């Protein structure tokens, strides 16, 4: 079934069920959700479900309404949670569910209504979905649902171990990561010490997920506190490193491996952990095992690249990572990797790194980007540390791969186009790093030409919103800023290699004087990114001395960008300082009639009780001033106070009704804004498409005009050629007379040529026969080589026979001596070959013996390592036993 039809049917069924909770509507809605579950199962593509489009947004809104409705049947909730679990496997959909539709609060509230039955599978599925939604996502706090959610999680962590323990630990680890407010709330709990003791006990658990989640929570809560110093002290940290490396290498699943890598990256933010890792003696051995994981799958490779980049950010570890990648034995064989081929199974870490860097971002996500960052780090270390002479940098593999990525992104949507632009920028960064070395710069210059650079620049000039007009300087575009970086890096690369590539210097200076570059330079010069501003200033320094550089236009563009930013800042300040009443008035159009009537009723009641409130205020003033109040009865004071309390309660109830109405209106406004953004993005895409079509038609008309001019010029040239042909005809008549004289000489030459041809044919036949003889001799020589041993015995026997017959055949001495000399020379050659073969056999035997010795040594080393691991496991159990006691 068509996915779009399924989504339309699901939205329609959800609307019918929301209006009428009948059994028929319930069955229809469940049937549509089951169809969507089958379409979104693991292994199926979710490209049809783009959260920026209207229909998927309505589908998510329908599912959100089902979750928020507390009267939803349990069977329908099961299917809805299952569908949301399938959809959350896509990062874009997961981000939209967390940020745009706020599924986290809806699911937390949904979980509160099912706390009475924690053993149901529905609670487990909801916790797993919450764990997916909160992974690497920031959750706002404080709010109404978060305290109850944390209380529910803590109760299951401290309670007996069950199926909910691991999801609760994972959810708490996600909530605590990089969220100081939630960390402070957990630390302020009364039972925080019990939480710490439980987490420390879980560190020695047999389930790898529980171990990793416990470590993550402990590192986020108490890494820099006293208990954290005890858990991650110098004695335990090396065992922790070994445990983390073992989980990364031998993880149960890619999710556990990814979470462990995130844990390690978080630990490396501590300077003490960094120092401990630098002096960790088994780091290189563990690193080699980790490097082989980049050959498994996309998710594992992405996380391993992130971990390696965090290693490179630690002082003293980048050189170790670089040597581990470039010291692989297979690098000595250059034919093992073919850059133009598509290898599915690359086993060497460095070649796997290059292989991932060349993969498309449409199917492999962030992995190619991290791989290019890793290559940049490697070559920076090689060049800065002078390791190019010691290690093999393999630029003959990296440079062609990086140049292949310099292709403008065409025919893709905004998100993929942004990733493609980022990938091209990172490939340019790799080439720029290689240009810091003269020998590598020559290789880059040989692989590049002006056409590649001009294609990249022209695509940005024609499609980049920031470069099409100065008025777009303050607009946030999906991929335009990445396009600006692409243009700047391309120009920087051209400036580096302009003296090594033909016509590159001319094209570079022409590009700097192009007016289409002004808007991009203005945006980058007024940007808040330091590297972008510095790169723009370097390019501007080279462009200012040029005679046709549009400096005035650049100044106007910078002023326009600054004015735009000032206007936006002023508007933001006005909105931030505006009163709540003004914000309420701006939302009046979206408030229903009941809310408006409530406001009017509240104002009327307030005016009716104005007199009594004034009397109460005067009474309070008199009491505060110490005057006697004998003229006022106690019952009257009680009546005034009761009336004041009733009035305040009425106001509070009406304000609560108004707040609920405003919340509903705000949710509706958010959905309308999301729909407007999606429609606006579609209209902008169509406008860009029409603009590109218009530019294409203009280019075609210009080409047709050029063809007409060329035809006119060719007509004039043909007229001139006609006059030249008349003069040439006269010359040819004179030449004809000479031709008759030469005809006789030509006949004589033909006879000579025929004679020479016959001789050439005879020589060719002779050459053919010689080739055949040469082929026969070659085959005979090969057969002689194969029968070397037999020939040696036969020749030895012949020599003995010849010596015995030498006395009887004195009359044949001369002929036999000649044959004997030939045979002696052949025997000497065979003896030399035999000696070489025996020597080669001895060398081979020695190599095999050395290889066996190395393997024996490796087996002993692995046995020693296994014994060490057993000791480490025993120590961990002893520690955990000591903590429990």
PDB file of N, CA and C in Angstrom, residues 717-729:
ATOM      1  N   UNK A 717      33.749  34.969 -43.299  1.00  0.00           N
ATOM      2  CA  UNK A 717      34.985  34.239 -43.556  1.00  0.00           C
ATOM      3  C   UNK A 717      34.876  33.400 -44.829  1.00  0.00           C
ATOM      4  N   UNK A 718      33.698  32.846 -45.107  1.00  0.00           N
ATOM      5  CA  UNK A 718      33.526  32.054 -46.326  1.00  0.00           C
ATOM      6  C   UNK A 718      33.658  32.907 -47.584  1.00  0.00           C
ATOM      7  N   UNK A 719      33.176  34.189 -47.541  1.00  0.00           N
ATOM      8  CA  UNK A 719      33.343  35.089 -48.688  1.00  0.00           C
ATOM      9  C   UNK A 719      34.823  35.358 -48.946  1.00  0.00           C
ATOM     10  N   UNK A 720      35.540  35.591 -47.863  1.00  0.00           N
ATOM     11  CA  UNK A 720      36.981  35.795 -48.040  1.00  0.00           C
ATOM     12  C   UNK A 720      37.647  34.535 -48.583  1.00  0.00           C
ATOM     13  N   UNK A 721      37.186  33.388 -48.116  1.00  0.00           N
ATOM     14  CA  UNK A 721      37.762  32.125 -48.593  1.00  0.00           C
ATOM     15  C   UNK A 721      37.477  31.910 -50.079  1.00  0.00           C
ATOM     16  N   UNK A 722      36.313  32.400 -50.572  1.00  0.00           N
ATOM     17  CA  UNK A 722      35.985  32.244 -51.998  1.00  0.00           C
ATOM     18  C   UNK A 722      36.985  32.991 -52.866  1.00  0.00           C
ATOM     19  N   UNK A 723      37.332  34.233 -52.486  1.00  0.00           N
ATOM     20  CA  UNK A 723      38.338  34.970 -53.247  1.00  0.00           C
ATOM     21  C   UNK A 723      39.685  34.275 -53.208  1.00  0.00           C
ATOM     22  N   UNK A 724      40.012  33.727 -52.056  1.00  0.00           N
ATOM     23  CA  UNK A 724      41.271  33.009 -51.969  1.00  0.00           C
ATOM     24  C   UNK A 724      41.259  31.754 -52.841  1.00  0.00           C
ATOM     25  N   UNK A 725      40.074  31.105 -52.955  1.00  0.00           N
ATOM     26  CA  UNK A 725      39.978  29.902 -53.787  1.00  0.00           C
ATOM     27  C   UNK A 725      40.163  30.225 -55.276  1.00  0.00           C
ATOM     28  N   UNK A 726      39.665  31.407 -55.733  1.00  0.00           N
ATOM     29  CA  UNK A 726      39.864  31.796 -57.144  1.00  0.00           C
ATOM     30  C   UNK A 726      41.343  31.970 -57.432  1.00  0.00           C
ATOM     31  N   UNK A 727      42.023  32.664 -56.550  1.00  0.00           N
ATOM     32  CA  UNK A 727      43.468  32.849 -56.753  1.00  0.00           C
ATOM     33  C   UNK A 727      44.194  31.521 -56.677  1.00  0.00           C
ATOM     34  N   UNK A 728      43.710  30.680 -55.809  1.00  0.00           N
ATOM     35  CA  UNK A 728      44.349  29.368 -55.675  1.00  0.00           C
ATOM     36  C   UNK A 728      44.121  28.508 -56.919  1.00  0.00           C
ATOM     37  N   UNK A 729      42.973  28.691 -57.572  1.00  0.00           N
ATOM     38  CA  UNK A 729      42.692  27.939 -58.801  1.00  0.00           C
ATOM     39  C   UNK A 729      43.697  28.280 -59.890  1.00  0.00           C
TER      40      UNK A 729
END
